[in-house]
Amino acid sequence: MPVETGVSMADRPETPTAAGGEDWSLKATGSEAGYLTPPTARQIRSLSGHEDAFQVDSFNRALQRNTTAGKLTALFKTKMLSRSSLGAASPSATPTAGKSPAASSGGGQGAAVTADELLQWSSEPIPTSLLRLAPEHAARAVKMFAGILRYCGDAPGSDSINQAQAIETAQKLLHQGLKRPELRDELYMQLVKQTRGNPSSHSRAKAWGMFNLVAASMPPSKDFTGLISEYIHSAVQDMDDAEEAKQAAVATWQALKRSTKCGPRRTLPSVEEIVAHLQSHRLTTIVFFLDETFEEVAYDITTSVAEAVEQLAGLIRLQNYQTFTLYEAVRPVNPKLNPEPMPDEHLLLDEHRYVADIVAELRHPRVVREGCQSRLLFKKRMFRETDEAISEPQFINLSYVQAQHDYLAGNYPVVREDAAQMAALQIHAEHGPGLDQDPDCFMAGIERFVTRQVLMTRPRDEWRTDVGARYKALAQHTKEDARTQFMRILRTLPYGNATFFAVRRIEDPIGLLPPRLILGINKRGVHFFRPVPKEYLHSAELRDIMQFGSSSQAVFFKMRVAGVLHIFQFETRQGEDICMALQTHINDIMMKRYSKVKQAAASDAGKAGTDGVQPAALPPSGMGGNSAYNAKMEEHLKEQQQQVEEAQQALATAQQAESQVRLENESLIGELKDLRDMLSSEAANRATLQDQLDETERQLAELRNELDMTKSALTAATAMANEHCGKVEVEHARLAELEGLIDAKHKELEEVQARLTAATRAAESAAAERDLLERKVQRLEKGKETEVKGESRARG
């Protein structure tokens, strides 16, 4: 009888069935109903070797610090619900008194957790990272685990998130792992934790889906690869075939093997890629051939270039595809950025690169801004000597298309006779016999299959006559014969079947090479060409090349020229491809020589065994006519034996060199381990210094704030002072103006006083004159009165 937990059967998640009388414990979390879970999960045997990487003590201390009143209240409510549920349960279903490790790892005050208990499912957030990380990474790890809870539906309220929100959460988790390699192992351990002992089938399926997505996008570190592989493999074995999460677990196992081989993604998986991966769908992209035909190739997050090549070979029914691979064909399309016509540049793609990364880079807007158009191209990596023994029609056709493309691009300078013969062969391989009946079409074929530089060396009529005669001679041959003859003519050239690389000159001790040139590499050596116009300059045989090497931006050759060793250096981004092509041809020649010696020795030994005659039992030289033959045979056997001994010595030397390289590799691994330990200690010191730097920056920020406040106060005071000075100057101006007015008034007053004084004087003189006149008038009046009186007296 199941234990009652206060929820209906429809709401309770799916739980495993107890088998063999095994005890089950009741797991109760903060805001959820209890889950029936097994008390322990399957042990991870290799975990004992990684316990030092887990910060168990710090995790337990963080658990104690994070015991807040809210969590205690939630735990109290959960216990009350559990008690009420247990009161109605049967005695046979009574849970154990112990608390599950998952409950203690999520929160609350319980016993200290161990590393094994740390990696068991929990629906509660973790207080700190599971692994020993720097403080800033530990904070990000806590956020990562919260994102996993939200994605799996274990966090409160996360059941209602839609697909877009879930994909956004998944993208954020992938971004953290891809951007910060320090967090990849932490992300893997968190996913192990959420898939180990998870009682909910829905949450377990979501967690394994996220596990699959992470394993497809990035591998763990080498230290944790074994642990994670063991866990995934054992988890797959424990799951039932009908279980929903098993398919995702199996896909996780396959994705982990592929990402461990190819490394992490270079770009963040897009929403389209994530949706397709989770739904087990595949995206498609177009791959072109040199004849402008194309095929669609399906890919997912983990599809590498090597897998895409194998898939494409199956689509076109190509069995011998080992020398074929994918290239990025870059074509300049912007005349403003590239005014001069430039040929396509073919960049070899590493077979371990992800197709999804390449497609994302081809769609990047930067490619358009640079004035280039890029696409995927399928062609041979190089022409090898072993290609001549392959008779597969599809292989021959693709090899012919590539050789023809290189020839028409001007990579194989030839004389006019060879150009006429090759034009006739190409016309016959393209159209068969009878095209010469139409003069216009035939001349168009000549202009198409003869390079422009050679075509201008003589009139069109001469070309029509010469090529026409050669074309008629091929009437009895098939198209395949024409292609084979075309390839044979190219192979006879010193630089035939070469792989071409555009380079820039850096160091030329002889001083004869142009600044830009093209290197051609084939089984005969290295060939130098002038690009425009295409002109053959010089060749260096493989036996004259003493040493070669490359960097990310250059390649160098130490080779013998006229018996003197010189070092040539060229600028190129394809230095590794150049060295690989050279080394491949050298290996082919050595293997061919070794196989010839071995075959000759085996044939001689077989003849001696068939005849039943040992070399030491040959008859003496004086026995008739067979003595000369036996002497020659003995001498030949001695030469073959000497060659075999030389080959054995060379093999022993190579094995000794290999053992030496292996020892050096082991020492380098030891040094790398020491460097990693030093790096970890430096990381701890860096974290301490970072804390000190943060504190210093905080103090500096405070000082900057104080300085800004002081500057503001000083600016205000300066403004007030300037304003005061302005007011003072105005007052001084007004005072000067008033003083000028006062002076003017004083002058006016003085003038008025002067005028008043003059007026007073004039008034006084006028008054004196008036008095004088009055006196005169009085005297006159008196005189007149006297006269009147005299006259009156005289009359009387």
mmCIF file of C-alpha atoms in Angstrom, residues 141-487:
data_model
loop_
_atom_site.group_PDB
_atom_site.id
_atom_site.type_symbol
_atom_site.label_atom_id
_atom_site.label_comp_id
_atom_site.label_asym_id
_atom_site.label_seq_id
_atom_site.Cartn_x
_atom_site.Cartn_y
_atom_site.Cartn_z
ATOM 1 C CA ALA A 141 27.866 27.795 -10.340
ATOM 2 C CA VAL A 142 25.009 28.519 -7.931
ATOM 3 C CA LYS A 143 23.175 30.366 -10.714
ATOM 4 C CA MET A 144 23.847 27.472 -13.091
ATOM 5 C CA PHE A 145 22.236 24.988 -10.702
ATOM 6 C CA ALA A 146 19.229 27.269 -10.333
ATOM 7 C CA GLY A 147 18.938 27.239 -14.135
ATOM 8 C CA ILE A 148 19.068 23.421 -14.173
ATOM 9 C CA LEU A 149 16.289 23.284 -11.553
ATOM 10 C CA ARG A 150 14.194 25.676 -13.615
ATOM 11 C CA TYR A 151 14.832 23.717 -16.844
ATOM 12 C CA CYS A 152 13.933 20.365 -15.250
ATOM 13 C CA GLY A 153 10.810 21.727 -13.534
ATOM 14 C CA ASP A 154 12.174 21.148 -10.016
ATOM 15 C CA ALA A 155 12.184 24.812 -8.986
ATOM 16 C CA PRO A 156 8.965 26.324 -7.560
ATOM 17 C CA GLY A 157 6.846 27.767 -10.356
ATOM 18 C CA SER A 158 9.032 26.307 -13.116
ATOM 19 C CA ASP A 159 6.298 23.962 -14.360
ATOM 20 C CA SER A 160 4.705 26.826 -16.261
ATOM 21 C CA ILE A 161 7.750 27.856 -18.356
ATOM 22 C CA ASN A 162 7.275 27.487 -22.093
ATOM 23 C CA GLN A 163 9.630 26.032 -24.662
ATOM 24 C CA ALA A 164 11.189 29.382 -25.543
ATOM 25 C CA GLN A 165 12.077 30.026 -21.894
ATOM 26 C CA ALA A 166 13.465 26.504 -21.523
ATOM 27 C CA ILE A 167 15.641 26.941 -24.638
ATOM 28 C CA GLU A 168 16.847 30.303 -23.336
ATOM 29 C CA THR A 169 17.816 28.679 -20.033
ATOM 30 C CA ALA A 170 19.651 25.899 -21.863
ATOM 31 C CA GLN A 171 21.516 28.449 -23.985
ATOM 32 C CA LYS A 172 22.652 30.324 -20.876
ATOM 33 C CA LEU A 173 24.015 27.107 -19.358
ATOM 34 C CA LEU A 174 25.854 26.251 -22.567
ATOM 35 C CA HIS A 175 27.206 29.799 -22.763
ATOM 36 C CA GLN A 176 28.713 29.521 -19.287
ATOM 37 C CA GLY A 177 30.376 26.200 -20.083
ATOM 38 C CA LEU A 178 31.725 27.272 -23.478
ATOM 39 C CA LYS A 179 32.900 30.709 -22.374
ATOM 40 C CA ARG A 180 34.461 29.578 -19.065
ATOM 41 C CA PRO A 181 36.235 26.185 -19.215
ATOM 42 C CA GLU A 182 36.590 26.276 -15.415
ATOM 43 C CA LEU A 183 32.826 25.716 -15.098
ATOM 44 C CA ARG A 184 32.515 22.717 -17.446
ATOM 45 C CA ASP A 185 33.305 20.071 -14.850
ATOM 46 C CA GLU A 186 31.010 21.854 -12.401
ATOM 47 C CA LEU A 187 28.200 21.792 -14.961
ATOM 48 C CA TYR A 188 28.775 18.076 -15.573
ATOM 49 C CA MET A 189 28.754 17.318 -11.832
ATOM 50 C CA GLN A 190 25.523 19.258 -11.381
ATOM 51 C CA LEU A 191 23.913 17.226 -14.156
ATOM 52 C CA VAL A 192 25.197 14.003 -12.565
ATOM 53 C CA LYS A 193 23.612 15.186 -9.316
ATOM 54 C CA GLN A 194 20.221 15.891 -10.916
ATOM 55 C CA THR A 195 20.102 12.600 -12.881
ATOM 56 C CA ARG A 196 21.318 10.392 -10.013
ATOM 57 C CA GLY A 197 18.481 9.169 -7.832
ATOM 58 C CA ASN A 198 15.911 11.518 -9.384
ATOM 59 C CA PRO A 199 12.473 10.147 -8.390
ATOM 60 C CA SER A 200 10.435 12.046 -10.996
ATOM 61 C CA SER A 201 10.385 10.527 -14.464
ATOM 62 C CA HIS A 202 9.589 13.901 -16.052
ATOM 63 C CA SER A 203 12.384 15.714 -14.235
ATOM 64 C CA ARG A 204 14.792 12.833 -14.905
ATOM 65 C CA ALA A 205 14.019 12.893 -18.632
ATOM 66 C CA LYS A 206 14.524 16.675 -18.775
ATOM 67 C CA ALA A 207 17.810 16.406 -16.858
ATOM 68 C CA TRP A 208 19.119 13.700 -19.213
ATOM 69 C CA GLY A 209 18.052 15.828 -22.181
ATOM 70 C CA MET A 210 20.103 18.715 -20.778
ATOM 71 C CA PHE A 211 22.956 16.276 -20.095
ATOM 72 C CA ASN A 212 22.799 15.185 -23.742
ATOM 73 C CA LEU A 213 22.894 18.789 -24.942
ATOM 74 C CA VAL A 214 25.922 19.650 -22.771
ATOM 75 C CA ALA A 215 27.800 16.463 -23.760
ATOM 76 C CA ALA A 216 27.181 17.262 -27.437
ATOM 77 C CA SER A 217 28.490 20.827 -27.073
ATOM 78 C CA MET A 218 31.589 20.420 -24.890
ATOM 79 C CA PRO A 219 33.598 17.609 -23.285
ATOM 80 C CA PRO A 220 34.618 17.560 -19.612
ATOM 81 C CA SER A 221 38.240 17.890 -18.619
ATOM 82 C CA LYS A 222 40.483 14.845 -18.832
ATOM 83 C CA ASP A 223 40.425 14.540 -15.042
ATOM 84 C CA PHE A 224 36.660 13.943 -15.007
ATOM 85 C CA THR A 225 36.162 12.139 -18.322
ATOM 86 C CA GLY A 226 36.563 8.700 -16.735
ATOM 87 C CA LEU A 227 34.173 9.422 -13.877
ATOM 88 C CA ILE A 228 31.472 10.840 -16.136
ATOM 89 C CA SER A 229 31.858 8.021 -18.682
ATOM 90 C CA GLU A 230 31.529 5.401 -15.935
ATOM 91 C CA TYR A 231 28.433 7.088 -14.527
ATOM 92 C CA ILE A 232 26.657 7.445 -17.889
ATOM 93 C CA HIS A 233 27.497 3.878 -18.922
ATOM 94 C CA SER A 234 26.243 2.418 -15.617
ATOM 95 C CA ALA A 235 23.126 4.604 -15.724
ATOM 96 C CA VAL A 236 22.272 3.328 -19.210
ATOM 97 C CA GLN A 237 22.692 -0.274 -18.021
ATOM 98 C CA ASP A 238 20.390 0.308 -15.031
ATOM 99 C CA MET A 239 17.521 1.872 -17.002
ATOM 100 C CA ASP A 240 14.589 -0.059 -18.389
ATOM 101 C CA ASP A 241 14.138 -0.059 -22.137
ATOM 102 C CA ALA A 242 10.698 1.518 -21.785
ATOM 103 C CA GLU A 243 11.950 4.358 -19.626
ATOM 104 C CA GLU A 244 11.638 7.799 -21.187
ATOM 105 C CA ALA A 245 15.098 8.971 -20.130
ATOM 106 C CA LYS A 246 17.021 5.971 -21.501
ATOM 107 C CA GLN A 247 17.036 7.240 -25.076
ATOM 108 C CA ALA A 248 18.481 10.562 -23.907
ATOM 109 C CA ALA A 249 21.054 8.728 -21.737
ATOM 110 C CA VAL A 250 22.183 6.580 -24.684
ATOM 111 C CA ALA A 251 22.429 9.719 -26.846
ATOM 112 C CA THR A 252 24.455 11.357 -24.061
ATOM 113 C CA TRP A 253 26.915 8.452 -24.105
ATOM 114 C CA GLN A 254 27.357 8.745 -27.883
ATOM 115 C CA ALA A 255 27.634 12.548 -27.760
ATOM 116 C CA LEU A 256 30.276 12.381 -25.016
ATOM 117 C CA LYS A 257 32.465 10.068 -27.117
ATOM 118 C CA ARG A 258 32.223 12.411 -30.109
ATOM 119 C CA SER A 259 32.837 15.648 -28.204
ATOM 120 C CA THR A 260 35.790 14.095 -26.345
ATOM 121 C CA LYS A 261 37.336 13.366 -29.723
ATOM 122 C CA CYS A 262 36.555 16.693 -31.423
ATOM 123 C CA GLY A 263 36.636 19.122 -28.488
ATOM 124 C CA PRO A 264 34.185 21.898 -27.545
ATOM 125 C CA ARG A 265 32.057 23.927 -29.908
ATOM 126 C CA ARG A 266 33.546 27.209 -31.117
ATOM 127 C CA THR A 267 30.192 28.958 -31.351
ATOM 128 C CA LEU A 268 27.180 28.888 -29.056
ATOM 129 C CA PRO A 269 24.516 26.484 -30.401
ATOM 130 C CA SER A 270 21.617 28.443 -31.863
ATOM 131 C CA VAL A 271 17.992 28.020 -30.872
ATOM 132 C CA GLU A 272 17.386 26.119 -34.104
ATOM 133 C CA GLU A 273 20.208 23.673 -33.327
ATOM 134 C CA ILE A 274 19.056 23.116 -29.742
ATOM 135 C CA VAL A 275 15.450 22.458 -30.756
ATOM 136 C CA ALA A 276 16.528 20.065 -33.501
ATOM 137 C CA HIS A 277 18.880 18.221 -31.143
ATOM 138 C CA LEU A 278 16.305 17.814 -28.393
ATOM 139 C CA GLN A 279 13.750 16.577 -30.918
ATOM 140 C CA SER A 280 16.306 14.202 -32.549
ATOM 141 C CA HIS A 281 16.043 16.038 -35.858
ATOM 142 C CA ARG A 282 18.909 17.009 -38.154
ATOM 143 C CA LEU A 283 19.521 20.249 -39.995
ATOM 144 C CA THR A 284 20.783 20.434 -43.567
ATOM 145 C CA THR A 285 23.339 22.500 -45.450
ATOM 146 C CA ILE A 286 24.566 22.577 -49.045
ATOM 147 C CA VAL A 287 28.004 21.346 -50.113
ATOM 148 C CA PHE A 288 29.214 22.288 -53.599
ATOM 149 C CA PHE A 289 31.512 20.485 -56.019
ATOM 150 C CA LEU A 290 34.005 22.085 -58.385
ATOM 151 C CA ASP A 291 31.646 21.613 -61.347
ATOM 152 C CA GLU A 292 29.019 23.776 -59.527
ATOM 153 C CA THR A 293 26.801 20.798 -58.664
ATOM 154 C CA PHE A 294 25.827 20.336 -55.027
ATOM 155 C CA GLU A 295 24.387 17.944 -52.467
ATOM 156 C CA GLU A 296 22.497 18.461 -49.216
ATOM 157 C CA VAL A 297 24.231 17.150 -46.103
ATOM 158 C CA ALA A 298 22.390 16.548 -42.829
ATOM 159 C CA TYR A 299 24.112 17.541 -39.583
ATOM 160 C CA ASP A 300 23.452 18.066 -35.894
ATOM 161 C CA ILE A 301 25.375 19.676 -33.040
ATOM 162 C CA THR A 302 28.011 16.929 -32.934
ATOM 163 C CA THR A 303 28.536 16.230 -36.645
ATOM 164 C CA SER A 304 32.205 16.701 -37.538
ATOM 165 C CA VAL A 305 33.789 17.383 -40.918
ATOM 166 C CA ALA A 306 35.037 13.787 -41.142
ATOM 167 C CA GLU A 307 31.494 12.462 -40.583
ATOM 168 C CA ALA A 308 30.068 14.885 -43.138
ATOM 169 C CA VAL A 309 32.668 13.711 -45.689
ATOM 170 C CA GLU A 310 31.701 10.088 -45.054
ATOM 171 C CA GLN A 311 28.008 10.944 -45.383
ATOM 172 C CA LEU A 312 28.583 12.868 -48.606
ATOM 173 C CA ALA A 313 30.639 10.001 -50.032
ATOM 174 C CA GLY A 314 27.706 7.708 -49.367
ATOM 175 C CA LEU A 315 25.317 10.093 -51.127
ATOM 176 C CA ILE A 316 27.416 10.203 -54.330
ATOM 177 C CA ARG A 317 28.446 6.513 -54.020
ATOM 178 C CA LEU A 318 32.153 7.232 -53.629
ATOM 179 C CA GLN A 319 33.991 4.328 -52.016
ATOM 180 C CA ASN A 320 37.592 5.621 -52.027
ATOM 181 C CA TYR A 321 36.959 8.930 -50.243
ATOM 182 C CA GLN A 322 40.012 8.915 -47.944
ATOM 183 C CA THR A 323 41.783 11.681 -49.899
ATOM 184 C CA PHE A 324 38.670 13.892 -50.097
ATOM 185 C CA THR A 325 37.590 16.453 -47.538
ATOM 186 C CA LEU A 326 35.673 19.708 -47.099
ATOM 187 C CA TYR A 327 37.031 23.172 -47.850
ATOM 188 C CA GLU A 328 35.761 26.676 -47.244
ATOM 189 C CA ALA A 329 35.670 28.374 -50.638
ATOM 190 C CA VAL A 330 36.055 32.149 -50.214
ATOM 191 C CA ARG A 331 35.094 34.255 -53.224
ATOM 192 C CA PRO A 332 35.484 38.082 -53.272
ATOM 193 C CA VAL A 333 32.176 39.620 -54.394
ATOM 194 C CA ASN A 334 32.451 43.273 -53.368
ATOM 195 C CA PRO A 335 34.163 45.326 -56.124
ATOM 196 C CA LYS A 336 34.686 48.269 -53.767
ATOM 197 C CA LEU A 337 36.697 46.203 -51.291
ATOM 198 C CA ASN A 338 38.326 44.025 -53.955
ATOM 199 C CA PRO A 339 38.715 46.087 -57.167
ATOM 200 C CA GLU A 340 41.043 43.547 -58.805
ATOM 201 C CA PRO A 341 39.658 40.152 -59.844
ATOM 202 C CA MET A 342 40.963 37.502 -57.482
ATOM 203 C CA PRO A 343 40.666 33.704 -57.671
ATOM 204 C CA ASP A 344 38.734 31.732 -55.085
ATOM 205 C CA GLU A 345 40.670 30.831 -51.978
ATOM 206 C CA HIS A 346 40.100 27.286 -50.717
ATOM 207 C CA LEU A 347 40.750 26.881 -46.977
ATOM 208 C CA LEU A 348 41.137 23.322 -45.717
ATOM 209 C CA LEU A 349 38.794 22.501 -42.822
ATOM 210 C CA ASP A 350 40.041 20.402 -39.933
ATOM 211 C CA GLU A 351 38.328 17.020 -39.920
ATOM 212 C CA HIS A 352 37.576 17.394 -36.197
ATOM 213 C CA ARG A 353 35.736 20.709 -36.606
ATOM 214 C CA TYR A 354 31.977 20.747 -36.180
ATOM 215 C CA VAL A 355 29.856 21.403 -39.248
ATOM 216 C CA ALA A 356 27.494 23.504 -37.126
ATOM 217 C CA ASP A 357 30.374 25.840 -36.187
ATOM 218 C CA ILE A 358 31.368 26.214 -39.836
ATOM 219 C CA VAL A 359 27.803 26.948 -40.947
ATOM 220 C CA ALA A 360 27.434 29.536 -38.164
ATOM 221 C CA GLU A 361 30.653 31.261 -39.249
ATOM 222 C CA LEU A 362 29.584 31.260 -42.907
ATOM 223 C CA ARG A 363 26.321 32.974 -41.950
ATOM 224 C CA HIS A 364 28.057 35.574 -39.785
ATOM 225 C CA PRO A 365 27.570 39.189 -40.958
ATOM 226 C CA ARG A 366 31.342 39.745 -40.738
ATOM 227 C CA VAL A 367 31.827 37.629 -43.853
ATOM 228 C CA VAL A 368 29.490 39.899 -45.805
ATOM 229 C CA ARG A 369 31.160 43.049 -44.485
ATOM 230 C CA GLU A 370 34.552 41.817 -45.632
ATOM 231 C CA GLY A 371 33.226 41.597 -49.186
ATOM 232 C CA CYS A 372 33.487 37.810 -49.448
ATOM 233 C CA GLN A 373 31.091 35.004 -50.177
ATOM 234 C CA SER A 374 31.911 31.670 -48.518
ATOM 235 C CA ARG A 375 30.518 28.201 -49.060
ATOM 236 C CA LEU A 376 31.404 24.578 -48.378
ATOM 237 C CA LEU A 377 33.331 22.759 -51.100
ATOM 238 C CA PHE A 378 34.044 19.026 -51.504
ATOM 239 C CA LYS A 379 37.285 18.120 -53.281
ATOM 240 C CA LYS A 380 40.494 16.132 -52.965
ATOM 241 C CA ARG A 381 42.946 17.155 -50.292
ATOM 242 C CA MET A 382 45.824 16.198 -52.567
ATOM 243 C CA PHE A 383 46.712 13.918 -55.460
ATOM 244 C CA ARG A 384 48.694 10.927 -54.200
ATOM 245 C CA GLU A 385 50.726 8.349 -56.037
ATOM 246 C CA THR A 386 48.351 5.611 -54.891
ATOM 247 C CA ASP A 387 45.501 7.263 -56.845
ATOM 248 C CA GLU A 388 46.782 5.713 -60.084
ATOM 249 C CA ALA A 389 45.828 2.231 -58.862
ATOM 250 C CA ILE A 390 42.166 3.193 -58.214
ATOM 251 C CA SER A 391 39.744 2.397 -61.033
ATOM 252 C CA GLU A 392 36.483 3.507 -59.393
ATOM 253 C CA PRO A 393 34.515 5.621 -61.963
ATOM 254 C CA GLN A 394 33.267 8.182 -59.446
ATOM 255 C CA PHE A 395 36.773 8.617 -58.036
ATOM 256 C CA ILE A 396 38.238 9.119 -61.519
ATOM 257 C CA ASN A 397 35.487 11.565 -62.467
ATOM 258 C CA LEU A 398 35.993 13.731 -59.348
ATOM 259 C CA SER A 399 39.766 13.632 -59.797
ATOM 260 C CA TYR A 400 39.355 14.700 -63.437
ATOM 261 C CA VAL A 401 37.017 17.567 -62.472
ATOM 262 C CA GLN A 402 39.519 18.850 -59.925
ATOM 263 C CA ALA A 403 42.507 18.485 -62.256
ATOM 264 C CA GLN A 404 40.571 20.255 -65.001
ATOM 265 C CA HIS A 405 39.573 23.044 -62.600
ATOM 266 C CA ASP A 406 43.207 23.575 -61.559
ATOM 267 C CA TYR A 407 44.358 23.505 -65.182
ATOM 268 C CA LEU A 408 41.784 26.031 -66.387
ATOM 269 C CA ALA A 409 42.633 28.253 -63.435
ATOM 270 C CA GLY A 410 46.149 28.494 -64.859
ATOM 271 C CA ASN A 411 47.860 26.393 -62.206
ATOM 272 C CA TYR A 412 49.557 24.185 -64.834
ATOM 273 C CA PRO A 413 51.503 26.286 -67.377
ATOM 274 C CA VAL A 414 51.967 24.225 -70.575
ATOM 275 C CA VAL A 415 53.295 24.761 -74.072
ATOM 276 C CA ARG A 416 50.959 25.198 -77.064
ATOM 277 C CA GLU A 417 51.222 21.577 -78.247
ATOM 278 C CA ASP A 418 50.186 20.205 -74.878
ATOM 279 C CA ALA A 419 47.466 22.863 -74.609
ATOM 280 C CA ALA A 420 46.012 21.817 -77.994
ATOM 281 C CA GLN A 421 46.056 18.124 -77.068
ATOM 282 C CA MET A 422 44.482 18.784 -73.657
ATOM 283 C CA ALA A 423 41.800 20.995 -75.232
ATOM 284 C CA ALA A 424 40.905 18.192 -77.659
ATOM 285 C CA LEU A 425 40.725 15.696 -74.788
ATOM 286 C CA GLN A 426 38.496 17.975 -72.685
ATOM 287 C CA ILE A 427 36.123 18.624 -75.604
ATOM 288 C CA HIS A 428 35.886 14.898 -76.282
ATOM 289 C CA ALA A 429 35.332 14.135 -72.567
ATOM 290 C CA GLU A 430 32.617 16.805 -72.402
ATOM 291 C CA HIS A 431 30.748 16.356 -75.709
ATOM 292 C CA GLY A 432 32.078 13.182 -77.309
ATOM 293 C CA PRO A 433 32.801 12.998 -81.073
ATOM 294 C CA GLY A 434 31.001 15.132 -83.658
ATOM 295 C CA LEU A 435 31.226 18.599 -82.137
ATOM 296 C CA ASP A 436 33.543 19.781 -84.941
ATOM 297 C CA GLN A 437 30.534 19.723 -87.276
ATOM 298 C CA ASP A 438 29.421 22.983 -85.653
ATOM 299 C CA PRO A 439 32.332 25.458 -86.083
ATOM 300 C CA ASP A 440 30.931 28.016 -83.631
ATOM 301 C CA CYS A 441 30.370 25.495 -80.826
ATOM 302 C CA PHE A 442 33.757 23.918 -81.488
ATOM 303 C CA MET A 443 35.529 27.292 -81.304
ATOM 304 C CA ALA A 444 33.629 28.103 -78.099
ATOM 305 C CA GLY A 445 34.919 24.811 -76.673
ATOM 306 C CA ILE A 446 38.475 25.721 -77.625
ATOM 307 C CA GLU A 447 38.185 29.116 -75.945
ATOM 308 C CA ARG A 448 36.745 27.441 -72.866
ATOM 309 C CA PHE A 449 39.324 24.680 -72.515
ATOM 310 C CA VAL A 450 42.460 26.668 -73.387
ATOM 311 C CA THR A 451 43.764 29.115 -70.815
ATOM 312 C CA ARG A 452 43.599 32.765 -71.814
ATOM 313 C CA GLN A 453 47.362 33.270 -71.536
ATOM 314 C CA VAL A 454 48.110 30.440 -73.997
ATOM 315 C CA LEU A 455 45.139 31.231 -76.257
ATOM 316 C CA MET A 456 46.599 34.640 -77.126
ATOM 317 C CA THR A 457 49.852 33.159 -78.449
ATOM 318 C CA ARG A 458 48.466 32.420 -81.966
ATOM 319 C CA PRO A 459 45.407 33.194 -84.129
ATOM 320 C CA ARG A 460 42.046 31.479 -83.611
ATOM 321 C CA ASP A 461 42.157 29.738 -87.024
ATOM 322 C CA GLU A 462 45.413 28.002 -86.160
ATOM 323 C CA TRP A 463 43.897 26.812 -82.884
ATOM 324 C CA ARG A 464 40.827 25.505 -84.729
ATOM 325 C CA THR A 465 42.983 23.588 -87.202
ATOM 326 C CA ASP A 466 45.361 22.114 -84.634
ATOM 327 C CA VAL A 467 42.754 21.171 -82.041
ATOM 328 C CA GLY A 468 40.391 19.909 -84.768
ATOM 329 C CA ALA A 469 42.989 17.463 -86.110
ATOM 330 C CA ARG A 470 43.722 16.141 -82.640
ATOM 331 C CA TYR A 471 40.004 15.957 -81.855
ATOM 332 C CA LYS A 472 39.291 13.837 -84.944
ATOM 333 C CA ALA A 473 42.052 11.432 -83.946
ATOM 334 C CA LEU A 474 40.107 10.735 -80.716
ATOM 335 C CA ALA A 475 36.931 9.651 -82.498
ATOM 336 C CA GLN A 476 37.402 5.970 -81.561
ATOM 337 C CA HIS A 477 38.040 6.692 -77.872
ATOM 338 C CA THR A 478 35.439 6.894 -75.119
ATOM 339 C CA LYS A 479 34.929 9.822 -72.763
ATOM 340 C CA GLU A 480 36.562 7.841 -69.956
ATOM 341 C CA ASP A 481 39.625 7.288 -72.155
ATOM 342 C CA ALA A 482 39.832 11.025 -72.821
ATOM 343 C CA ARG A 483 39.694 11.788 -69.087
ATOM 344 C CA THR A 484 42.364 9.188 -68.386
ATOM 345 C CA GLN A 485 44.685 10.596 -71.078
ATOM 346 C CA PHE A 486 44.128 14.129 -69.756
ATOM 347 C CA MET A 487 45.128 13.001 -66.263
#
